[in-house]
Amino acid sequence: MVLNMRYLSLSKTGIWQFRYQIPETKRELFEGRRELKRSLRTTDISHARMLALEIELSILKQINGNSKTENSSFALGRTQPTITASSKPASAPDTAKLLDMYCEYKANFVSEKTLEGQRAKCRIVLDLLGHKSIRRIRRRDAELVQQQLYHFPSNAKKNEDFKSLSNAEILSLNKQLRRTSLSEGSVKDYMQKVSSFFEWCMQNEYTDVNPFKSLKFRKSARDRDSKNHYSMEHLYTIFSNEGFNKKPFKHTYQYWLPILAYYTGARLNELCQLYTDDIVEVDEVWCIQIRAVREDQRLKNLNSERTVPIHQQLLNLGFIEFVLQKQSGRIFNELSLQRDGYGTLASKWFGRLKKRLGFGNGFDFHSFRHTTATNLKNKQVNVDVAASLLGHSTKSITYDRYGKNHEIELLYDAINKIPELPVLVPKLRF
């Protein structure tokens, strides 16, 4: 058997990664996962091929055996064949080494961008702690570094004042300069990420306590007040600008993405990665299938996979005709695949547009998603139906585990309760 090289990819740090798409009919054998990811922990391609072949064989045995076997833990990347109970180290590695080990483990489950963000935040905290032995870091240390972070500058690496300084030196200097510091929400995020790191250290018996667990934070606003949505006045500003009414669009995504986001509530990358065969008719209703069935498609979580009926106004604007004239392939093929998916260029474009239109911080492309949720709520759409449309969990075992998908007709009626845009958007000429 020859390993298909498409299962191998090289991370930014030069480590080979294994990725395998699980057929939909076999996902129950792998705890419902759509994809298996595992760091091969090697920079050597020959060694990577050998390891990947072993994992692929393990996966195929489980699939062909059609039952859960002891191979599943290996295929899921949970085994540590070189470490046994009798070989547990007498003393823990230093915190820098432990962080590297933790990130290698996390690489199996999160995107590279998410992993690098977590690594950077953990490194700042560990630097401020002075890289003590992991077993010497206690609750008082955690509370102290939490207070220090309130004085740590936001975007420190982008500020010339802090160039080439260590994190401890940055903290000390900013107490004098008083540049904008981390917000309450940012400090909480730092602490949660470090807490996850310490939980892993505990599970692997490198320490006996997680001093960052259950730290207290002030709640300065309700969850719904911390997110901005677009009012009708905001929407008029966006869709009445000359880009939608006078000048021809340089790229078709610049026309369709904001409109699709308003009428579907889909995330930016969910829209950017659509293929023509993701647009289907279900019970005579045109729908968008939000899914990850290809290697270049990804979803935020399991609940994100869904089918969203297409709003009547999208049909009136000619969205189906636009898709059909593409024939096959990606719908917005002018967008290139980058580290974070296909949405990077579109996000930068919209960022420039909203800034030019006078929108400040707190408003971005994701605000369309909050706008859709607000519209559904104001139209008194059942919360479970809204969750199905937006790809959220209902946090109910009855519905999430045992309930099946809503009927398309019910979803179609709900999505069409979203009010029309407050400005007449002309059809895109193509």
Coordinates of C-alpha atoms in Angstrom, one line a residue:
M1 CA 0.0 0.0 0.0
V2 CA 1.3 3.5 -0.9
L3 CA 0.4 6.3 1.3
N4 CA -1.4 9.2 -0.4
M5 CA 0.7 12.3 0.2
R6 CA -2.4 14.4 0.6
Y7 CA -2.7 13.1 4.1
L8 CA 0.6 14.9 5.0
S9 CA 1.1 18.6 5.5
L10 CA 4.0 20.7 6.8
S11 CA 3.3 23.1 9.7
K12 CA 4.8 26.6 9.9
T13 CA 7.3 25.2 12.4
G14 CA 8.5 22.5 10.0
I15 CA 6.7 19.6 11.7
W16 CA 4.9 17.1 9.5
Q17 CA 1.1 16.7 10.3
F18 CA -1.3 13.9 9.4
R19 CA -4.9 14.7 8.4
Y20 CA -7.5 12.2 7.4
Q21 CA -11.1 12.9 6.3
I22 CA -13.5 10.3 7.8
P23 CA -16.4 9.2 5.5
E24 CA -19.7 10.4 6.9
T25 CA -21.0 6.9 7.3
K26 CA -18.1 5.9 9.5
R27 CA -17.8 8.9 11.8
E28 CA -19.6 7.2 14.6
L29 CA -16.6 4.9 14.9
F30 CA -14.5 7.9 15.7
E31 CA -16.7 9.7 18.2
G32 CA -18.4 11.7 15.4
R33 CA -15.3 13.3 14.1
R34 CA -15.2 14.5 10.5
E35 CA -11.4 14.6 10.4
L36 CA -8.5 13.1 12.4
K37 CA -5.4 15.3 12.9
R38 CA -2.2 14.4 14.5
S39 CA 1.3 15.9 14.8
L40 CA 3.9 13.4 13.6
R41 CA 6.5 15.2 15.7
T42 CA 9.2 14.9 13.0
T43 CA 10.8 17.1 10.3
D44 CA 12.0 14.1 8.3
I45 CA 9.7 13.3 5.4
S46 CA 10.7 9.6 5.2
H47 CA 9.9 9.1 8.9
A48 CA 6.7 11.1 8.5
R49 CA 5.6 8.8 5.7
M50 CA 6.2 5.7 7.8
L51 CA 4.3 7.1 10.8
A52 CA 1.4 8.3 8.6
L53 CA 1.1 4.9 7.0
E54 CA 0.8 3.2 10.4
I55 CA -1.9 5.6 11.4
E56 CA -3.7 5.2 8.1
L57 CA -3.6 1.4 8.5
S58 CA -5.0 1.7 12.0
I59 CA -7.9 3.9 10.7
L60 CA -8.7 1.5 7.8
K61 CA -8.7 -1.5 10.1
Q62 CA -11.2 0.2 12.3
I63 CA -13.4 1.3 9.3
N64 CA -13.3 -2.1 7.6
G65 CA -13.9 -3.9 10.9
N66 CA -17.0 -1.7 11.3
S67 CA -16.7 -1.6 15.1
K68 CA -14.8 0.3 17.8
T69 CA -11.5 -1.4 18.5
E70 CA -8.4 -0.8 20.6
N71 CA -6.9 0.8 17.4
S72 CA -9.2 3.8 17.9
S73 CA -7.1 5.4 20.6
F74 CA -4.0 5.2 18.4
A75 CA -5.9 6.6 15.4
L76 CA -7.2 9.5 17.5
G77 CA -3.7 10.3 18.5
R78 CA -4.1 9.5 22.2
T79 CA -1.4 7.0 22.7
Q80 CA 2.1 7.9 23.8
P81 CA 4.0 4.7 22.8
T82 CA 7.4 6.0 24.1
I83 CA 6.1 6.8 27.6
T84 CA 4.8 4.2 30.0
A85 CA 3.9 4.3 33.7
S86 CA 7.3 2.9 34.7
S87 CA 9.1 5.5 32.6
K88 CA 7.5 8.6 34.1
P89 CA 10.3 11.2 34.6
A90 CA 11.5 11.7 38.1
S91 CA 11.3 15.5 37.7
A92 CA 9.2 17.6 35.3
P93 CA 10.8 19.4 32.4
D94 CA 11.1 23.1 32.6
T95 CA 7.9 25.1 31.7
A96 CA 9.2 26.1 28.3
K97 CA 9.6 22.5 27.3
L98 CA 6.3 21.6 28.8
L99 CA 4.6 24.3 26.8
D100 CA 6.2 22.9 23.6
M101 CA 4.9 19.4 24.5
Y102 CA 1.5 20.8 25.2
C103 CA 1.3 22.6 21.9
E104 CA 2.3 19.4 20.1
Y105 CA -0.6 17.7 21.7
K106 CA -3.0 20.5 21.0
A107 CA -2.0 20.6 17.3
N108 CA -4.1 17.5 16.8
F109 CA -7.3 19.3 17.7
V110 CA -7.1 23.0 16.8
S111 CA -6.1 25.2 13.9
E112 CA -2.5 26.5 13.6
K113 CA -3.7 30.1 14.2
T114 CA -5.5 29.1 17.4
L115 CA -2.5 27.1 18.6
E116 CA -0.1 30.0 18.0
G117 CA -2.3 32.4 19.8
Q118 CA -2.5 30.1 22.8
R119 CA 1.2 29.5 22.8
A120 CA 2.0 33.2 22.8
K121 CA -0.4 34.0 25.7
C122 CA 0.9 31.1 27.8
R123 CA 4.5 32.2 27.1
I124 CA 3.8 35.7 28.3
V125 CA 2.4 34.4 31.6
L126 CA 5.2 32.0 32.1
D127 CA 7.7 34.7 31.4
L128 CA 6.1 37.0 34.0
L129 CA 6.2 34.1 36.5
G130 CA 9.9 33.8 36.0
H131 CA 9.8 30.3 34.6
K132 CA 9.6 28.7 38.0
S133 CA 9.5 24.9 38.3
I134 CA 5.9 23.8 37.3
R135 CA 5.4 22.3 40.8
R136 CA 6.4 25.6 42.5
I137 CA 3.7 27.7 40.8
R138 CA 0.8 28.1 43.2
R139 CA -2.4 30.0 43.6
R140 CA -0.8 33.2 44.9
D141 CA 1.5 33.3 41.8
A142 CA -1.6 33.0 39.6
E143 CA -3.4 35.8 41.3
L144 CA -0.3 38.0 41.2
V145 CA 0.3 37.5 37.4
Q146 CA -3.5 38.1 36.8
Q147 CA -3.1 41.6 38.4
Q148 CA 0.2 42.2 36.4
L149 CA -1.6 41.6 33.1
Y150 CA -3.9 44.5 33.7
H151 CA -0.8 46.6 33.2
F152 CA 0.5 44.7 30.2
P153 CA 0.2 46.6 26.9
S154 CA -2.2 45.3 24.3
N155 CA -0.4 44.6 20.9
A156 CA 2.9 45.0 22.6
K157 CA 4.9 43.4 19.8
K158 CA 3.5 46.0 17.3
N159 CA 4.7 49.0 19.4
E160 CA 8.1 50.4 18.8
D161 CA 8.5 51.3 22.5
F162 CA 8.6 47.6 23.4
K163 CA 10.8 46.3 20.5
S164 CA 13.4 43.7 21.5
L165 CA 12.3 43.8 25.2
S166 CA 11.4 40.7 27.2
N167 CA 7.9 40.4 28.5
A168 CA 9.0 41.2 32.0
E169 CA 10.7 44.4 30.7
I170 CA 7.6 45.3 28.7
L171 CA 5.5 45.1 31.8
S172 CA 7.9 47.2 33.8
L173 CA 8.2 49.9 31.1
N174 CA 4.5 50.1 30.5
K175 CA 3.9 50.9 34.1
Q176 CA 5.8 54.1 33.3
L177 CA 4.4 54.8 29.8
R178 CA 0.9 53.7 30.6
R179 CA 0.0 52.6 27.1
T180 CA -3.4 51.0 26.5
S181 CA -3.4 47.8 28.5
L182 CA -5.2 44.5 28.2
S183 CA -8.9 44.6 28.8
E184 CA -10.8 42.5 31.4
G185 CA -11.9 40.2 28.7
S186 CA -8.3 39.8 27.4
V187 CA -6.9 39.0 30.8
K188 CA -9.6 36.4 31.3
D189 CA -8.7 34.8 28.0
Y190 CA -5.0 34.7 29.0
M191 CA -5.9 33.0 32.3
Q192 CA -8.2 30.5 30.7
K193 CA -5.6 29.5 28.2
V194 CA -2.9 29.1 30.9
S195 CA -5.5 27.1 32.9
S196 CA -5.9 24.7 30.0
F197 CA -2.1 24.2 29.9
F198 CA -2.0 23.5 33.6
E199 CA -4.9 21.0 33.3
W200 CA -2.8 19.1 30.7
C201 CA 0.2 19.2 33.0
M202 CA -1.9 17.8 35.9
Q203 CA -3.3 15.0 33.7
N204 CA 0.3 14.0 32.7
E205 CA 1.4 14.2 36.4
Y206 CA 3.9 17.0 35.9
T207 CA 2.2 19.0 38.7
D208 CA -0.4 18.4 41.4
V209 CA -2.5 21.5 41.1
N210 CA -3.9 23.9 38.6
P211 CA -3.5 27.3 40.3
F212 CA -5.3 29.2 37.5
K213 CA -8.6 27.3 37.9
S214 CA -11.7 29.3 38.8
L215 CA -10.0 32.7 39.1
K216 CA -12.5 35.5 39.7
F217 CA -13.2 38.2 37.1
R218 CA -15.5 41.2 37.1
K219 CA -18.4 41.0 34.6
S220 CA -18.7 44.5 33.2
A221 CA -21.4 43.9 30.6
R222 CA -24.0 41.4 29.6
D223 CA -23.0 38.9 26.9
R224 CA -25.4 40.4 24.4
D225 CA -24.2 43.9 25.0
S226 CA -20.6 43.0 24.3
K227 CA -21.4 42.2 20.6
N228 CA -22.4 44.8 18.0
H229 CA -25.0 44.2 15.4
Y230 CA -25.9 46.4 12.4
S231 CA -29.0 48.6 12.8
M232 CA -31.2 49.5 9.9
E233 CA -29.3 52.8 9.7
H234 CA -26.0 51.0 9.6
L235 CA -27.2 48.6 6.9
Y236 CA -28.4 51.6 4.8
T237 CA -24.9 53.1 5.1
I238 CA -23.3 49.8 3.9
F239 CA -25.6 48.9 1.1
S240 CA -26.3 52.4 -0.3
N241 CA -22.6 53.2 -0.7
E242 CA -21.3 53.7 -4.3
G243 CA -19.8 50.2 -4.3
F244 CA -23.2 48.7 -4.4
N245 CA -24.9 51.2 -6.6
K246 CA -22.5 52.9 -9.0
K247 CA -19.0 51.3 -9.5
P248 CA -18.7 47.8 -10.9
F249 CA -17.3 45.3 -8.4
K250 CA -13.7 44.2 -8.9
H251 CA -14.6 40.8 -7.4
T252 CA -18.0 39.0 -7.1
Y253 CA -17.4 38.2 -3.4
Q254 CA -17.5 41.9 -2.6
Y255 CA -21.1 42.0 -3.8
W256 CA -22.4 38.7 -2.5
L257 CA -20.7 38.1 0.9
P258 CA -22.3 41.0 2.8
I259 CA -25.7 40.1 1.4
L260 CA -25.3 36.4 2.1
A261 CA -24.1 37.2 5.6
Y262 CA -27.2 39.3 6.3
Y263 CA -29.7 36.8 5.0
T264 CA -28.1 33.7 6.4
G265 CA -26.1 34.6 9.5
A266 CA -23.2 32.4 8.2
R267 CA -19.6 33.0 9.3
L268 CA -17.3 34.6 6.8
N269 CA -15.1 31.5 6.1
E270 CA -18.2 29.3 5.9
L271 CA -19.3 31.5 2.9
C272 CA -15.9 31.9 1.4
Q273 CA -15.2 28.2 1.2
L274 CA -18.5 27.2 -0.5
Y275 CA -18.5 25.0 -3.6
T276 CA -21.2 25.0 -6.3
D277 CA -22.4 21.6 -5.1
D278 CA -23.0 23.1 -1.6
I279 CA -26.0 24.8 -3.1
V280 CA -28.8 22.2 -3.4
E281 CA -32.5 21.8 -3.6
V282 CA -34.1 20.1 -0.6
D283 CA -37.8 19.4 -0.8
E284 CA -38.0 21.9 -3.6
V285 CA -36.3 24.6 -1.5
W286 CA -32.9 26.0 -2.5
C287 CA -30.5 25.7 0.4
I288 CA -26.9 26.3 1.3
Q289 CA -25.1 23.3 2.9
I290 CA -22.6 24.6 5.5
R291 CA -20.2 21.6 5.7
A292 CA -16.6 20.4 5.6
V293 CA -16.5 17.5 3.2
R294 CA -13.3 18.6 1.4
E295 CA -9.8 19.0 2.8
D296 CA -9.8 22.8 2.2
Q297 CA -13.1 23.2 4.1
R298 CA -13.3 23.6 7.9
L299 CA -16.0 24.3 10.5
K300 CA -15.7 25.9 13.9
N301 CA -17.3 22.9 15.6
L302 CA -19.7 19.9 15.1
N303 CA -22.8 22.1 15.5
S304 CA -21.7 24.3 12.7
E305 CA -22.7 21.7 10.0
R306 CA -26.2 22.7 8.9
T307 CA -28.5 23.3 6.0
V308 CA -29.8 26.9 5.6
P309 CA -32.6 27.7 3.2
I310 CA -31.9 30.6 0.8
H311 CA -33.9 33.7 1.6
Q312 CA -36.3 34.9 -1.1
Q313 CA -34.5 38.1 -1.6
L314 CA -31.3 36.2 -2.4
L315 CA -33.3 34.3 -5.0
N316 CA -34.7 37.6 -6.4
L317 CA -31.1 39.0 -6.7
G318 CA -30.1 36.0 -8.9
F319 CA -27.9 34.1 -6.5
I320 CA -28.9 30.7 -8.0
E321 CA -28.2 31.9 -11.5
F322 CA -24.8 33.2 -10.4
V323 CA -23.9 29.8 -8.9
L324 CA -25.2 27.8 -11.9
Q325 CA -23.1 29.8 -14.3
K326 CA -20.0 28.7 -12.3
Q327 CA -20.8 25.1 -13.3
S328 CA -18.4 23.6 -10.8
G329 CA -15.6 24.3 -8.3
R330 CA -15.6 27.0 -5.6
I331 CA -18.2 29.8 -5.9
F332 CA -15.7 32.5 -4.9
N333 CA -12.6 31.1 -6.6
E334 CA -10.9 34.5 -6.6
L335 CA -10.2 34.0 -2.9
S336 CA -7.1 32.0 -2.2
L337 CA -6.6 29.5 0.6
Q338 CA -4.4 30.9 3.4
R339 CA -3.6 29.8 6.9
D340 CA -7.0 30.7 8.3
G341 CA -9.0 29.5 5.4
Y342 CA -10.4 31.3 2.4
G343 CA -11.8 34.3 4.3
T344 CA -8.5 36.3 4.9
L345 CA -8.6 38.5 1.8
A346 CA -12.4 39.1 2.2
S347 CA -12.0 40.1 5.8
K348 CA -9.3 42.6 5.0
W349 CA -11.4 44.1 2.2
F350 CA -14.4 44.5 4.4
G351 CA -12.3 46.0 7.1
R352 CA -11.2 48.7 4.7
L353 CA -14.8 49.2 3.5
K354 CA -16.3 49.6 7.0
K355 CA -13.5 52.0 8.1
R356 CA -14.1 54.1 5.0
L357 CA -17.8 54.2 5.8
G358 CA -17.1 55.4 9.3
F359 CA -17.6 52.3 11.4
G360 CA -15.2 52.0 14.4
N361 CA -14.1 49.2 16.7
G362 CA -16.7 46.6 17.5
F363 CA -18.2 46.5 14.0
D364 CA -16.8 43.9 11.6
F365 CA -18.1 41.2 9.2
H366 CA -19.1 39.0 12.1
S367 CA -21.6 41.8 13.1
F368 CA -23.8 40.5 10.3
R369 CA -24.1 37.2 12.2
H370 CA -25.2 39.1 15.3
T371 CA -27.6 41.1 13.2
T372 CA -29.2 37.9 11.9
A373 CA -29.6 36.5 15.4
T374 CA -31.2 39.8 16.5
N375 CA -33.6 39.7 13.6
L376 CA -34.7 36.1 14.3
K377 CA -35.1 37.0 18.0
N378 CA -37.2 40.1 17.2
K379 CA -39.4 38.0 14.9
Q380 CA -39.9 35.6 17.8
V381 CA -38.4 32.7 15.9
N382 CA -38.2 29.6 18.2
V383 CA -34.8 29.5 19.8
D384 CA -34.2 25.9 18.7
V385 CA -35.0 26.8 15.1
A386 CA -32.7 29.8 15.3
A387 CA -29.9 27.6 16.7
S388 CA -30.3 25.3 13.7
L389 CA -30.0 28.1 11.3
L390 CA -27.0 29.6 13.0
G391 CA -25.2 26.4 13.8
H392 CA -25.5 26.7 17.6
S393 CA -26.0 24.0 20.3
T394 CA -29.3 24.2 22.1
K395 CA -27.4 23.0 25.3
S396 CA -30.2 20.4 25.6
I397 CA -29.5 16.7 25.6
T398 CA -33.1 16.1 24.4
Y399 CA -32.6 18.2 21.3
D400 CA -28.8 18.0 20.6
R401 CA -28.5 14.2 21.1
Y402 CA -31.9 12.8 20.3
G403 CA -33.6 15.4 18.3
K404 CA -33.3 15.2 14.5
N405 CA -32.9 18.1 12.1
H406 CA -35.8 20.5 11.6
E407 CA -37.9 20.2 8.5
I408 CA -36.7 22.4 5.7
E409 CA -40.1 24.1 5.3
L410 CA -39.9 25.2 9.0
L411 CA -36.4 26.6 8.5
Y412 CA -37.5 28.3 5.2
D413 CA -40.3 30.1 6.9
A414 CA -38.0 31.2 9.7
I415 CA -35.2 32.5 7.5
N416 CA -37.7 34.5 5.4
K417 CA -38.8 36.4 8.5
I418 CA -35.5 38.3 8.3
P419 CA -36.6 41.7 7.0
E420 CA -35.5 43.0 3.6
L421 CA -32.5 45.3 3.5
P422 CA -33.5 49.0 4.0
V423 CA -32.1 49.9 0.5
L424 CA -32.8 48.4 -2.9
V425 CA -29.7 46.5 -3.9
P426 CA -29.3 46.2 -7.7
K427 CA -28.6 42.8 -9.3
L428 CA -25.0 42.0 -9.9
R429 CA -24.3 42.1 -13.6
F430 CA -22.3 39.0 -14.7

